[in-house]
CSV table of C-alpha atoms and ligand atoms in Angstrom, one decimal:
chain,number,residue,atom,x,y,z
A,460,UNK,CA,79.6,112.8,53.4
A,461,UNK,CA,81.2,114.6,56.3
A,462,UNK,CA,84.6,113.2,57.3
A,463,UNK,CA,85.7,114.0,60.8
A,464,UNK,CA,89.4,114.7,60.9
A,465,UNK,CA,91.0,114.1,64.3
A,466,UNK,CA,94.6,115.0,65.1
A,467,UNK,CA,97.0,112.5,66.5
A,468,UNK,CA,97.8,113.6,70.1
A,469,UNK,CA,100.6,112.4,72.4
A,470,UNK,CA,100.5,114.5,75.6
A,471,UNK,CA,103.0,112.7,77.8
A,472,UNK,CA,106.6,112.2,76.8
A,473,UNK,CA,110.2,112.5,78.2
A,474,UNK,CA,113.5,113.7,76.9
A,475,UNK,CA,117.0,113.8,78.2
A,476,UNK,CA,115.9,116.8,80.4
A,477,UNK,CA,114.6,114.1,82.7
A,478,UNK,CA,114.8,110.3,82.2
A,479,UNK,CA,114.2,110.0,78.5
A,480,UNK,CA,117.0,108.8,76.2
A,481,UNK,CA,116.3,111.2,73.3
A,482,UNK,CA,117.3,114.8,73.1
A,483,UNK,CA,114.3,117.1,72.7
A,484,UNK,CA,115.1,117.6,69.0
A,485,UNK,CA,115.4,113.8,68.4
A,486,UNK,CA,112.1,113.2,70.3
A,487,UNK,CA,110.3,115.7,68.1
A,488,UNK,CA,111.8,114.2,64.9
A,489,UNK,CA,110.7,110.8,65.9
A,490,UNK,CA,107.2,111.9,66.9
A,491,UNK,CA,106.8,113.6,63.6
A,492,UNK,CA,108.0,110.5,61.8
A,493,UNK,CA,105.5,108.5,63.8
A,494,UNK,CA,102.6,110.7,62.8
A,495,UNK,CA,102.1,112.7,66.0
A,496,UNK,CA,100.6,116.1,65.2
A,497,UNK,CA,100.2,117.5,68.8
A,498,UNK,CA,103.0,116.6,71.1
A,499,UNK,CA,103.5,117.5,74.8
A,500,UNK,CA,107.0,117.3,76.3
A,501,UNK,CA,106.5,116.6,80.0
A,502,UNK,CA,109.8,116.0,81.7
A,503,UNK,CA,109.9,115.2,85.4
A,504,UNK,CA,110.2,118.4,87.5
A,505,UNK,CA,112.1,120.1,84.7
A,506,UNK,CA,111.2,122.4,81.8
A,507,UNK,CA,114.7,122.8,80.4
A,508,UNK,CA,114.0,120.8,77.2
A,509,UNK,CA,111.0,122.9,76.1
A,510,UNK,CA,112.8,125.6,74.1
A,511,UNK,CA,114.7,123.1,72.0
A,512,UNK,CA,111.6,121.0,71.4
A,513,UNK,CA,109.6,124.1,70.4
A,514,UNK,CA,112.1,125.1,67.8
A,515,UNK,CA,112.3,121.6,66.4
A,516,UNK,CA,108.5,121.4,66.2
A,517,UNK,CA,108.2,124.7,64.4
A,518,UNK,CA,110.3,123.3,61.6
A,519,UNK,CA,107.8,120.5,61.0
A,520,UNK,CA,104.7,122.7,61.6
A,521,UNK,CA,103.9,120.4,64.5
A,522,UNK,CA,102.1,121.7,67.6
A,523,UNK,CA,104.4,121.4,70.7
A,524,UNK,CA,102.6,121.8,74.0
A,525,UNK,CA,104.9,122.9,76.7
A,526,UNK,CA,104.5,120.6,79.7
A,527,UNK,CA,105.9,119.1,82.9
A,528,UNK,CA,105.3,116.1,85.1
A,529,UNK,CA,105.5,117.1,88.7
A,530,UNK,CA,106.3,114.7,91.6
A,531,UNK,CA,103.8,115.1,94.3
A,532,UNK,CA,103.4,113.5,97.8
A,533,UNK,CA,99.8,113.3,98.8
A,534,UNK,CA,98.7,111.5,102.0
A,535,UNK,CA,102.1,109.8,101.9
A,536,UNK,CA,101.6,108.5,98.4
A,537,UNK,CA,103.5,109.5,95.3
A,538,UNK,CA,101.4,111.0,92.5
A,539,UNK,CA,102.5,112.4,89.2
A,540,UNK,CA,100.7,115.6,88.0
A,541,UNK,CA,101.1,116.7,84.4
A,542,UNK,CA,101.0,120.4,83.6
A,543,UNK,CA,100.0,121.0,80.0
A,544,UNK,CA,100.3,124.4,78.2
A,545,UNK,CA,102.3,125.9,80.9
A,546,UNK,CA,104.4,129.1,80.7
A,547,UNK,CA,107.8,127.7,81.8
A,548,UNK,CA,108.9,131.2,82.8
A,549,UNK,CA,106.3,131.5,85.6
A,550,UNK,CA,108.3,132.2,88.7
A,551,UNK,CA,106.5,130.0,91.3
A,552,UNK,CA,106.7,127.1,88.8
A,553,UNK,CA,110.4,127.7,88.2
A,554,UNK,CA,111.1,127.9,91.9
A,555,UNK,CA,108.9,124.9,92.7
A,556,UNK,CA,110.7,122.7,90.1
A,557,UNK,CA,114.1,123.9,91.2
A,558,UNK,CA,113.3,122.8,94.8
A,559,UNK,CA,112.2,119.4,93.5
A,560,UNK,CA,115.5,119.0,91.5
A,561,UNK,CA,117.4,119.9,94.7
A,562,UNK,CA,115.5,117.2,96.6
A,563,UNK,CA,116.4,114.8,93.7
A,564,UNK,CA,120.1,115.8,94.0
A,565,UNK,CA,120.1,115.0,97.8
A,566,UNK,CA,118.2,111.8,97.2
A,567,UNK,CA,120.6,110.6,94.5
A,568,UNK,CA,123.5,110.9,96.8
A,569,UNK,CA,121.7,109.0,99.6
A,570,UNK,CA,120.7,106.3,97.1
A,571,UNK,CA,124.3,105.9,96.1
A,572,UNK,CA,125.3,105.5,99.8
A,573,UNK,CA,122.6,103.0,100.5
A,574,UNK,CA,123.4,100.9,97.4
A,575,UNK,CA,127.1,101.0,98.3
A,576,UNK,CA,126.2,99.3,101.6
A,577,UNK,CA,124.6,96.6,99.6
A,578,UNK,CA,127.7,96.0,97.5
A,579,UNK,CA,126.7,98.2,94.5
A,580,UNK,CA,129.7,100.4,94.1
A,581,UNK,CA,129.8,103.8,92.3
A,582,UNK,CA,126.1,103.9,91.6
A,583,UNK,CA,125.7,107.7,92.1
A,584,UNK,CA,128.5,108.6,89.8
A,585,UNK,CA,127.4,105.9,87.3
A,586,UNK,CA,123.8,107.1,87.3
A,587,UNK,CA,124.9,110.7,87.0
A,588,UNK,CA,127.2,109.9,84.0
A,589,UNK,CA,124.1,108.6,82.1
A,590,UNK,CA,122.3,111.9,82.4
A,591,UNK,CA,122.7,115.0,80.2
A,592,UNK,CA,122.5,118.0,82.4
A,593,UNK,CA,122.8,116.0,85.6
A,594,UNK,CA,119.2,115.4,86.7
A,595,UNK,CA,119.5,112.0,88.3
A,596,UNK,CA,116.3,109.9,88.4
A,597,UNK,CA,115.7,106.3,89.6
A,598,UNK,CA,115.6,105.4,85.9
A,599,UNK,CA,119.3,106.4,85.6
A,600,UNK,CA,120.2,104.2,88.6
A,601,UNK,CA,118.3,101.4,87.0
A,602,UNK,CA,120.1,101.7,83.7
A,603,UNK,CA,123.5,101.9,85.5
A,604,UNK,CA,122.7,98.6,87.4
A,605,UNK,CA,121.5,96.9,84.2
A,606,UNK,CA,124.7,98.0,82.3
A,607,UNK,CA,126.8,96.6,85.1
A,608,UNK,CA,125.1,93.2,85.3
A,609,UNK,CA,123.1,93.6,88.5
A,610,UNK,CA,119.9,92.7,86.7
A,611,UNK,CA,118.7,91.9,83.2
A,612,UNK,CA,116.1,94.6,82.8
A,613,UNK,CA,115.2,98.0,84.2
A,614,UNK,CA,111.9,96.6,85.7
A,615,UNK,CA,113.9,94.0,87.5
A,616,UNK,CA,116.1,96.7,89.1
A,617,UNK,CA,113.1,98.6,90.3
A,618,UNK,CA,111.7,95.4,91.9
A,619,UNK,CA,114.9,94.3,93.6
A,620,UNK,CA,116.6,97.7,94.5
A,621,UNK,CA,114.5,100.8,93.9
A,622,UNK,CA,111.0,100.3,95.2
A,623,UNK,CA,109.9,101.2,98.8
A,624,UNK,CA,111.5,98.7,101.2
A,625,UNK,CA,114.4,97.9,98.8
A,626,UNK,CA,118.0,98.9,99.5
A,627,UNK,CA,118.2,101.8,97.1
A,628,UNK,CA,114.9,103.4,98.0
A,629,UNK,CA,115.0,106.8,99.7
A,630,UNK,CA,111.7,108.4,100.8
A,631,UNK,CA,111.2,112.0,99.7
A,632,UNK,CA,108.4,114.5,100.5
A,633,UNK,CA,107.8,115.9,97.0
A,634,UNK,CA,105.6,118.9,96.3
A,635,UNK,CA,102.2,119.2,98.0
A,636,UNK,CA,99.3,118.5,95.7
A,637,UNK,CA,97.8,122.0,96.2
A,638,UNK,CA,101.1,123.7,95.5
A,639,UNK,CA,101.8,121.6,92.3
A,640,UNK,CA,98.4,122.2,90.8
A,641,UNK,CA,98.7,125.9,91.9
A,642,UNK,CA,102.0,126.4,90.1
A,643,UNK,CA,100.5,124.8,86.9
A,644,UNK,CA,97.4,126.9,87.0
A,645,UNK,CA,99.4,130.0,87.8
A,646,UNK,CA,101.5,129.3,84.7
A,647,UNK,CA,98.4,129.3,82.7
A,648,UNK,CA,98.4,125.5,82.3
A,649,UNK,CA,96.0,122.6,82.8
A,650,UNK,CA,96.6,120.0,85.5
A,651,UNK,CA,96.1,116.3,84.6
A,652,UNK,CA,96.6,113.4,86.9
A,653,UNK,CA,99.0,111.0,85.1
A,654,UNK,CA,98.5,107.2,84.8
A,655,UNK,CA,95.8,107.0,87.6
A,656,UNK,CA,96.0,103.2,87.8
A,657,UNK,CA,99.7,103.0,88.4
A,658,UNK,CA,99.4,104.1,92.0
A,659,UNK,CA,97.6,100.9,93.0
A,660,UNK,CA,95.0,102.8,95.0
A,661,UNK,CA,91.9,101.1,96.4
A,662,UNK,CA,88.6,102.3,95.2
A,663,UNK,CA,88.0,104.5,98.2
A,664,UNK,CA,91.6,106.0,98.1
A,665,UNK,CA,91.1,106.7,94.4
A,666,UNK,CA,87.9,108.5,95.2
A,667,UNK,CA,89.6,110.6,97.8
A,668,UNK,CA,92.6,111.3,95.5
A,669,UNK,CA,90.5,112.4,92.6
A,670,UNK,CA,88.3,114.6,94.9
A,671,UNK,CA,91.4,116.2,96.4
A,672,UNK,CA,92.9,116.7,92.9
A,673,UNK,CA,89.7,118.4,91.6
A,674,UNK,CA,89.5,120.6,94.7
A,675,UNK,CA,93.1,121.7,94.1
A,676,UNK,CA,92.1,122.8,90.6
A,677,UNK,CA,93.0,119.7,88.6
A,678,UNK,CA,90.9,119.3,85.4
A,679,UNK,CA,91.8,116.0,83.8
A,680,UNK,CA,93.1,112.5,84.1
A,681,UNK,CA,95.0,110.4,81.7
A,682,UNK,CA,92.5,107.9,80.3
A,683,UNK,CA,94.8,106.4,77.6
A,684,UNK,CA,98.4,105.7,78.4
A,685,UNK,CA,101.0,103.9,76.3
A,686,UNK,CA,100.8,100.8,78.5
A,687,UNK,CA,97.0,100.8,79.0
A,688,UNK,CA,95.0,97.6,78.3
A,689,UNK,CA,91.4,98.0,77.1
A,690,UNK,CA,90.2,97.3,80.6
A,691,UNK,CA,92.5,100.0,82.0
A,692,UNK,CA,91.0,102.5,79.5
A,693,UNK,CA,87.5,101.4,80.5
A,694,UNK,CA,88.2,101.9,84.2
A,695,UNK,CA,89.9,105.2,83.7
A,696,UNK,CA,87.2,106.5,81.5
A,697,UNK,CA,84.6,105.6,84.1
A,698,UNK,CA,86.7,107.6,86.7
A,699,UNK,CA,86.8,110.6,84.4
A,700,UNK,CA,83.1,110.5,83.8
A,701,UNK,CA,82.2,109.9,87.5
A,702,UNK,CA,84.4,112.8,88.7
A,703,UNK,CA,83.7,115.2,85.9
A,704,UNK,CA,87.3,115.2,84.7
A,705,UNK,CA,88.5,115.7,81.1
A,706,UNK,CA,90.4,112.8,79.5
A,707,UNK,CA,94.0,113.0,78.3
A,708,UNK,CA,96.1,110.6,76.3
A,709,UNK,CA,99.8,110.2,76.3
A,710,UNK,CA,102.3,107.4,75.7
A,711,UNK,CA,104.7,108.2,78.6
A,712,UNK,CA,107.5,107.5,76.0
A,713,UNK,CA,111.0,107.3,77.5
A,714,UNK,CA,113.1,105.5,75.0
A,715,UNK,CA,113.0,103.8,71.6
A,716,UNK,CA,114.4,100.7,73.3
A,717,UNK,CA,111.0,100.0,74.9
A,718,UNK,CA,109.2,98.4,72.0
A,719,UNK,CA,105.8,98.3,73.7
A,720,UNK,CA,105.6,102.0,74.4
A,721,UNK,CA,106.1,104.1,71.3
A,722,UNK,CA,105.2,107.7,70.4
A,723,UNK,CA,101.6,108.3,69.4
A,724,UNK,CA,100.7,104.6,69.4
A,725,UNK,CA,97.5,105.1,71.5
A,726,UNK,CA,93.9,104.0,71.5
A,727,UNK,CA,91.2,106.7,71.0
A,728,UNK,CA,89.5,108.3,73.9
A,729,UNK,CA,86.3,106.3,74.6
A,730,UNK,CA,82.9,107.9,73.8
A,731,UNK,CA,81.6,110.0,76.6
A,732,UNK,CA,85.0,111.3,77.7
A,733,UNK,CA,85.5,114.9,77.0
A,734,UNK,CA,89.1,115.4,75.6
A,735,UNK,CA,91.4,117.6,77.7
A,736,UNK,CA,92.2,119.7,74.6
A,737,UNK,CA,88.6,120.9,74.5
A,738,UNK,CA,89.5,123.1,77.5
A,739,UNK,CA,91.9,125.2,75.4
A,740,UNK,CA,90.4,124.7,71.9
A,741,UNK,CA,87.3,126.5,73.2
A,742,UNK,CA,89.1,128.9,75.6
B,261,LIG,P1,111.9,109.0,90.0
B,261,LIG,O1,110.9,110.1,89.6
B,261,LIG,O2,113.3,109.5,89.9
B,261,LIG,O3,111.6,108.4,91.4
B,261,LIG,O4,111.8,107.9,88.9
B,261,LIG,C1,110.5,107.4,88.6
B,261,LIG,C2,110.6,106.9,87.1
B,261,LIG,O5,111.1,105.6,87.1
B,261,LIG,C3,109.2,106.9,86.5
B,261,LIG,O6,108.9,108.1,85.8
B,261,LIG,C4,109.4,105.8,85.5
B,261,LIG,O7,110.0,106.3,84.3
B,261,LIG,C5,110.5,104.9,86.1
B,261,LIG,N1,109.9,103.7,86.8
B,261,LIG,C6,109.1,103.6,87.9
B,261,LIG,N2,108.8,102.4,88.2
B,261,LIG,C7,109.3,101.6,87.2
B,261,LIG,C8,109.3,100.2,87.0
B,261,LIG,N3,108.7,99.3,87.8
B,261,LIG,N4,109.9,99.8,85.8
B,261,LIG,C9,110.5,100.6,85.0
B,261,LIG,N5,110.6,102.0,85.2
B,261,LIG,C10,110.0,102.4,86.3
B,262,LIG,MN1,110.1,108.6,84.0
B,263,LIG,MN1,104.9,109.3,85.8
B,264,LIG,MN1,106.0,110.2,82.7
């Protein structure tokens, strides 16, 4: 009897090069321990963790896919675009992500100022001290506020301080969709729209977003995320099929502290969804 052997994929994870709490080596160790065979490291707007992750993965004979998660502003909305199998030395990608990190530095200072006006003192310095390498994300602000008793959980900080309309929110024009997908493709990579249901788009905005994403050169969407319900997976799979997009799967792992999102703990891609890795396995 033929036995089909499928690899365990996790194509969306974070390290200390963005807002994850594990160093790239520790992330790879943990992924290996948890049975992941193909791991993509996809830090926000940063590829600085990839070299370390690759050398750790080599020791285990694991496949490490170099990736990135780019912050995009499209029609005034924030989208996250994953680049998988990128060459991190591609100049336009390096310059693009450097600009995004510069926007982040300026944003973090403003966030600190706005929070100070709402009686949260020292938030910029506090958030920065929780980073390694100094890339400050909203997650670092959230952890600082939790550590200092402003809220019980990170999600509560987002709700009360960091979402649009809240005191710590600073609006930023991130990369343009066409530019972000262009950098990924120029770097030899595959562009995948991350967690499509997290943007809370109406059906018609979703249609427009996926059409624009495909026109820009995007080839896939994340159908299975670490936090997906069976209904989320069904809806995302239907979007993939309807728009002729490949399906990806990734936990969006940030930290071992989050018990309900762990490495490689993912449902299978539903039937009828072509996996994103078929794009490079046959290439
Ligand atoms: P930034 O890219 O700096 O604006 O930060 C966005 C990051 O914050 C995301 O990648 C998530 O890791 C985290 N995040 C966003 N919204 C929430 C939320 N409601 N609860 C917890 N974490 C969140
Ligand atoms: Mn994040
Ligand atoms: Mn994201
Ligand atoms: Mn992510």
